[in-house]
Coordinates of C-alpha atoms in Angstrom, one line a residue:
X14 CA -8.3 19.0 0.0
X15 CA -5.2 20.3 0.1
X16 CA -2.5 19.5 -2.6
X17 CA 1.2 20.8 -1.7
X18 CA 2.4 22.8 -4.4
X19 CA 5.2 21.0 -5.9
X20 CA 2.5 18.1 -6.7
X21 CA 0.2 20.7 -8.1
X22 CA 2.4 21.8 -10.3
X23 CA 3.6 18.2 -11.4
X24 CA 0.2 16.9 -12.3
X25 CA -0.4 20.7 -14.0
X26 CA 2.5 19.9 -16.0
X27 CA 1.2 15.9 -16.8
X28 CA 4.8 14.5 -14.8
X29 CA 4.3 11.7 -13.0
X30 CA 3.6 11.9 -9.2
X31 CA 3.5 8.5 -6.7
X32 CA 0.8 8.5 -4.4
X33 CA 2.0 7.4 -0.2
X34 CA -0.2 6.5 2.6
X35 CA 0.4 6.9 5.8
X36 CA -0.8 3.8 7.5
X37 CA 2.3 2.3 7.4
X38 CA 3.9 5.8 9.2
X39 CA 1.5 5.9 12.4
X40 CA 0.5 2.2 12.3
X41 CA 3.1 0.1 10.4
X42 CA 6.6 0.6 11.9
X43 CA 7.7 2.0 15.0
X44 CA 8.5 5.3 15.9
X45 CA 11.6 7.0 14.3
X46 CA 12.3 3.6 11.8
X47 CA 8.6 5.3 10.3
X48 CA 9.6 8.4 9.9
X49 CA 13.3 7.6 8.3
X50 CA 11.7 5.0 5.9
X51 CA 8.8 7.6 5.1
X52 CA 11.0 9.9 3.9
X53 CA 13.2 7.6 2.4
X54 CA 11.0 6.4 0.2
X55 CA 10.1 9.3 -1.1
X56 CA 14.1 10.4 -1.9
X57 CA 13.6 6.7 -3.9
X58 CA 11.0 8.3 -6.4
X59 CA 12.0 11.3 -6.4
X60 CA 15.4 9.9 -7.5
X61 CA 14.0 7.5 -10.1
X62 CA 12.3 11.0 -11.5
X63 CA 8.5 11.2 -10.0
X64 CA 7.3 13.2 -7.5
X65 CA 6.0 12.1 -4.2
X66 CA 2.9 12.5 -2.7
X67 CA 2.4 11.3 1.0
X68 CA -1.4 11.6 1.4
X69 CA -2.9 11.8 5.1
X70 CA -5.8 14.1 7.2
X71 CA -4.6 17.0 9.4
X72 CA -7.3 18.8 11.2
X73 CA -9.8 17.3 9.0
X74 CA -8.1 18.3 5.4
X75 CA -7.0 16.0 3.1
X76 CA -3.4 16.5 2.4
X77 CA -1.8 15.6 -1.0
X78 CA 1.9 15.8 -0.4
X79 CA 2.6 15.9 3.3
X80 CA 6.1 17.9 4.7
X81 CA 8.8 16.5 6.1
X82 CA 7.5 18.0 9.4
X83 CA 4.7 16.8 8.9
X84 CA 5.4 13.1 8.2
X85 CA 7.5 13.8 11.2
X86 CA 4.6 14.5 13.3
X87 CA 2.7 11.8 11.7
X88 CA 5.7 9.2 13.1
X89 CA 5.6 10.1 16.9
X90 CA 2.0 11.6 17.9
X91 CA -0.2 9.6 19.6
X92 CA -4.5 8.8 18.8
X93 CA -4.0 8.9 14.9
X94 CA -6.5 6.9 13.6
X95 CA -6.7 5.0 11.2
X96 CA -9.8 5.1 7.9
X97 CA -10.9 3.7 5.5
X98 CA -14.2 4.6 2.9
X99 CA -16.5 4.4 6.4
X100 CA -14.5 6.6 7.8
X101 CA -13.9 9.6 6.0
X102 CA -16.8 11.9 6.6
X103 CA -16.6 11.7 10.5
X104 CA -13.1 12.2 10.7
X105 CA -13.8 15.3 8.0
X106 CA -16.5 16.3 10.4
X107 CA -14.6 16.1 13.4
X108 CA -11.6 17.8 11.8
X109 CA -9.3 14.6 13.6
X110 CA -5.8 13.5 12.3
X111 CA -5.7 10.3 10.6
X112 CA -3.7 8.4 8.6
X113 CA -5.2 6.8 5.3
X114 CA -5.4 3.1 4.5
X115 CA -5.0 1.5 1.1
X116 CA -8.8 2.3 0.5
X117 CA -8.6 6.0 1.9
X118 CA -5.1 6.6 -0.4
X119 CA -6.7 5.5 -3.1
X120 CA -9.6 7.6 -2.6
X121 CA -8.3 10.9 -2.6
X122 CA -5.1 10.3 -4.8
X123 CA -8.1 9.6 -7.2
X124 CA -9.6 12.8 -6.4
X125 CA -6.5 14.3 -7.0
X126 CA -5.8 12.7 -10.2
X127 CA -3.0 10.7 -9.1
X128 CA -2.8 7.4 -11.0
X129 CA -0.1 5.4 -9.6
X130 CA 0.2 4.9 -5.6
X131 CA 2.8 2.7 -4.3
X132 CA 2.4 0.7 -0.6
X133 CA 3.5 -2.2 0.7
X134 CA 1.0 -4.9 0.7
X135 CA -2.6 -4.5 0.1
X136 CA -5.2 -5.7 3.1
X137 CA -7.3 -8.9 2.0
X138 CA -9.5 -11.7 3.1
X139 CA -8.3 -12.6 6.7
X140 CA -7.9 -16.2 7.5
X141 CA -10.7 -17.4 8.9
X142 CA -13.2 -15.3 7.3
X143 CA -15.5 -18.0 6.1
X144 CA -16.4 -17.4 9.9
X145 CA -16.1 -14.0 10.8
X146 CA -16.3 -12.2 7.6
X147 CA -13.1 -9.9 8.0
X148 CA -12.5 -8.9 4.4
X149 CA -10.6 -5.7 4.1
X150 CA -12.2 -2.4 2.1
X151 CA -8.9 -2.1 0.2
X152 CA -10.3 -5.1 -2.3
X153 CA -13.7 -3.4 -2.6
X154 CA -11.8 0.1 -3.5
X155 CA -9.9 -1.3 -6.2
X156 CA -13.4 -2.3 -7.6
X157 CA -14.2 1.2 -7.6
X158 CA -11.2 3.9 -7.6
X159 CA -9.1 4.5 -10.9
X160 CA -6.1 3.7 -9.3
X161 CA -2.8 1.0 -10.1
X162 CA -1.7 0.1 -6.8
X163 CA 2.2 -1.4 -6.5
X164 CA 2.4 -3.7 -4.0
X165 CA 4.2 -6.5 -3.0
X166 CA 1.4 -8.4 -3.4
X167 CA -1.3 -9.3 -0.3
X168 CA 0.5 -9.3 3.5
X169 CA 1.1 -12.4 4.4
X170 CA -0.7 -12.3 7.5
X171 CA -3.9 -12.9 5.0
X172 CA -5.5 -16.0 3.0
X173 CA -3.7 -15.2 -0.4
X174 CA -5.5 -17.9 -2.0
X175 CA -9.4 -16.1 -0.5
X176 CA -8.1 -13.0 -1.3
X177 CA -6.8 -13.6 -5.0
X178 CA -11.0 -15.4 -5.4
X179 CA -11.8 -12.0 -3.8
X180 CA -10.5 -9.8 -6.4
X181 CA -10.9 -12.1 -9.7
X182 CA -14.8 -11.6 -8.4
X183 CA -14.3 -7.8 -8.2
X184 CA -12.9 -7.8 -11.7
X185 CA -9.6 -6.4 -10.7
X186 CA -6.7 -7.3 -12.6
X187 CA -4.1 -8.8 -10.6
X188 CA -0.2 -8.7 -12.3
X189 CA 3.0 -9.6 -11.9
X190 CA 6.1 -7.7 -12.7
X191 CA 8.5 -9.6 -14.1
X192 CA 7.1 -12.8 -12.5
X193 CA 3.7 -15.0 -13.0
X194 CA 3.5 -15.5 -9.5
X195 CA 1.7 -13.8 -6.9
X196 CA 4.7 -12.4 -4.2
X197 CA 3.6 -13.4 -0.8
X198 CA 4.7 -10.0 0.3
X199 CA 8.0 -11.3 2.9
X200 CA 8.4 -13.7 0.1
X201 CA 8.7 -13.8 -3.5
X202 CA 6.9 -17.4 -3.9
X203 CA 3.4 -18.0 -3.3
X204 CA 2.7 -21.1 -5.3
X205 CA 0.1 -18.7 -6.8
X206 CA -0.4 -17.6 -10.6
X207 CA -1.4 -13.7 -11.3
X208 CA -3.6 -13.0 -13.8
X209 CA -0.7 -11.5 -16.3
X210 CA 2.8 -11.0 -16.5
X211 CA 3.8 -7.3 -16.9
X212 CA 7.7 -7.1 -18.3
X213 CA 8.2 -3.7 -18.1
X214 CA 7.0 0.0 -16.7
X215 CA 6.2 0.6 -20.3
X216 CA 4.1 -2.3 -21.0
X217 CA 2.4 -1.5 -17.5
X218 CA 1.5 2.0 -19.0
X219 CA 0.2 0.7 -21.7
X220 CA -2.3 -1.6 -19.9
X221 CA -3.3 1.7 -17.7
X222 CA -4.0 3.3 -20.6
X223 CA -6.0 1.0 -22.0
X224 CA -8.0 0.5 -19.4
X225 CA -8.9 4.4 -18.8
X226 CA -9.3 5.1 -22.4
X227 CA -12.2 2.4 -22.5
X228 CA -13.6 3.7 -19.3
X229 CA -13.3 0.1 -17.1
X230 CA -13.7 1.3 -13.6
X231 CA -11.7 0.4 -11.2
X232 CA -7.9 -0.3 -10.2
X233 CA -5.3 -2.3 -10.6
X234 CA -3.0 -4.4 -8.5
X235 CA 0.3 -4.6 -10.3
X236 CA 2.4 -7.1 -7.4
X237 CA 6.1 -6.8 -7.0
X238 CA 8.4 -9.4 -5.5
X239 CA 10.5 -8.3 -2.7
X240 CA 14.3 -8.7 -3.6
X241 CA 15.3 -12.2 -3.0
X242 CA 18.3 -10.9 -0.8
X243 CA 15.9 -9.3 1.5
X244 CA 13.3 -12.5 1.4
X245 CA 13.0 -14.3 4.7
X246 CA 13.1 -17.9 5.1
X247 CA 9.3 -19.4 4.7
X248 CA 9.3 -21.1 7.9
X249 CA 11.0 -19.0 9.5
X250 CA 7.9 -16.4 8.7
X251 CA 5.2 -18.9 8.2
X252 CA 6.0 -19.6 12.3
X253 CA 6.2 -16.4 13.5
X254 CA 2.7 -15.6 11.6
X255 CA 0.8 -18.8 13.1
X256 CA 2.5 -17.4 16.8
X257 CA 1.0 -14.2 16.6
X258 CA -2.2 -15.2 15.0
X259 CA -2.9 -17.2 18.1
X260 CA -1.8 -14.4 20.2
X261 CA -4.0 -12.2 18.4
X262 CA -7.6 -14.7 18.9
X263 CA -6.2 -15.3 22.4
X264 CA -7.1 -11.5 22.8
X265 CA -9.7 -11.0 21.0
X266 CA -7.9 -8.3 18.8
X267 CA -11.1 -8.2 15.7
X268 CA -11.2 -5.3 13.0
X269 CA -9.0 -3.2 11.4
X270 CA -6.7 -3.4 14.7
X271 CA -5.8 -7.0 13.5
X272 CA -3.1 -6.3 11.1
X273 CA -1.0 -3.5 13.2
X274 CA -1.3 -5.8 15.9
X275 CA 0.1 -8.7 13.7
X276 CA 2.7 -6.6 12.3
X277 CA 3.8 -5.5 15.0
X278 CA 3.7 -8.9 17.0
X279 CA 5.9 -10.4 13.7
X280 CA 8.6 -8.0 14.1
X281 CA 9.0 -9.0 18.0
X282 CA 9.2 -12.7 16.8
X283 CA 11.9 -12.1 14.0
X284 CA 14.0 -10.3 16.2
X285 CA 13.2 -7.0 14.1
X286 CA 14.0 -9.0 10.8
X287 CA 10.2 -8.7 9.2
X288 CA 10.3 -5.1 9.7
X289 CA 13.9 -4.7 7.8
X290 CA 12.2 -6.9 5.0
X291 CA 9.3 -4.9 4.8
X292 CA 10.9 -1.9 4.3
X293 CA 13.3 -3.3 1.6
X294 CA 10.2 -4.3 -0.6
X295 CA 8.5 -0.5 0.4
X296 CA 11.4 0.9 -1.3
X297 CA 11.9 -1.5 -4.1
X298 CA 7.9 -0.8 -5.0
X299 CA 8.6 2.7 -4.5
X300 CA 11.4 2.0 -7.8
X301 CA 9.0 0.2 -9.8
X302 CA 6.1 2.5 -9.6
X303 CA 7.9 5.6 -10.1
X304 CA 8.9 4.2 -13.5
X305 CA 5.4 3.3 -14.2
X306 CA 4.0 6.9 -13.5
X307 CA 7.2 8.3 -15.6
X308 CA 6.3 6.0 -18.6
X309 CA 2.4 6.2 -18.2
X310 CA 2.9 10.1 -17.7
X311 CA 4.4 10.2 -21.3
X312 CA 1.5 8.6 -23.7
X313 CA -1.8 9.5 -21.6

């Protein structure tokens, strides 16, 4: 593993540092809107006081705190793949580029001793998967790593209800901030309760603490609402979702290419609106768990 200095010197020192995967650079967002909101992102915790750590595999090494140039190269090369948990020692082994999942990031930032790791939505339980069993790893890993994921909640593209079962079975504590509602990730309404209300980064520290202090394994899912500016209208979403999920069996796109595919299929159908909104909730998480690191950093 390799850990980038600055970060190595920030979790020396106990600061806080934000854990980023890079998914959503090679396999969420096209190619240079990637890059820019990559980067962006990371100017967002930096500015609310953290330090950023963009976590992806070059040449088989783990990388804790990618470079510009490096993100850069993430954005535009082509046959990064894409792991998970299953992944990891073949693509170690094979000294490949990849970019991490939700799963993957929380591995290593785990192994780095990174605590907080912001994303955009979690993967879930796919609709349908009463039939085909497509239940992503990222709800087994928060089971497992010692992680609190920000999110803005499951993507949409998922069975929220299945996935929310998923996780209360897991023993993951699922929480709001500043809302008792589950944020369906382009919206801020799911019909959907959490498990808590969290009111502020502090009181979000506290519950980390807590939970590491009595050595309870496992992460937790601490769901953001996307801006209600930047929310788009349900139907208009809800629509464009159904479209490309027909689209997607009509193909028989199965695995973890499903939700690029959707994604990417959603953006096309909103006229480039989803993506706009996804990366307006990205940087909003990217506020709220900088804060939580910076307040967590001060009483562990």
């Amino acid at each position: 593993m390799r850990i980038n200095n600055e970060v190595a010197k920030a979790l020396k020192e106990g600061r806080a540092v934000v854990a980023l995967e890079s998914t959503i650079i090679s396999h969420g967002m096209p190619y240079p809107k990637n890059v820019q909101t990559a980067l962006e992102v990371e100017r967002t915790i930096r500015e609310t006081g953290a330090v950023p750590a963009t976590i992806g595999i070059i040449d088989g090494e783990a990388v804790v705190g990618m470079t510009p140039e490096e993100i850069e190269e993430f954005g535009k090369r082509k046959g990064i793949i894409k792991v998970s948990r299953r992944d990891l020692p073949v693509v170690y082994a094979k000294k490949l580029w990849a970019a991490t999942t939700v799963a993957a990031t929380m591995i290593i930032a785990n192994q780095a001793g990174i605590e907080v790791f912001v994303t955009g939505g979690i993967g879930g339980v796919h609709r349908g998967a009463t039939e085909t069993m497509d239940i992503s790893a990222d709800l087994q890993e928060l089971a497992k790593s010692n992680v609190t994921v920000v999110c803005a909640g499951a993507k949409a593209i998922l069975d929220l209800p299945l996935t929310l079962e998923y996780l209360e079975t897991m023993g993951v504590p699922v929480l709001g901030f500043k809302t008792s509602e589950l944020p369906a990730f382009y919206n801020s309404h799911s019909g959907l309760k959490v498990d808590y209300q969290v009111d502020s980064a502090k009181e979000m520290a506290e519950i980390i603490k807590n939970k590491r202090e009595n050595k309870l394994q496992g992460g937790i899912l601490l769901t953001n609402p996307i801006p209600t500016e930047y929310e788009m209208k349900k139907e208009v979403i809800d629509a464009a979702i159904e479209k490309a999920l027909k689209e997607m069996n009509k193909l028989g796109i199965k695995g973890k290419e499903c939700t690029p595919f959707l994604l990417k299929t959603i953006v096309e159908l909103t006229g480039g609106d989803s993506l706009e909104s996804n990366i307006k909730l990205v940087l909003n998480n990217a506020k709220v768990g900088s804060e939580v690191a910076k307040e967590y950093a001060k009483i562990k």
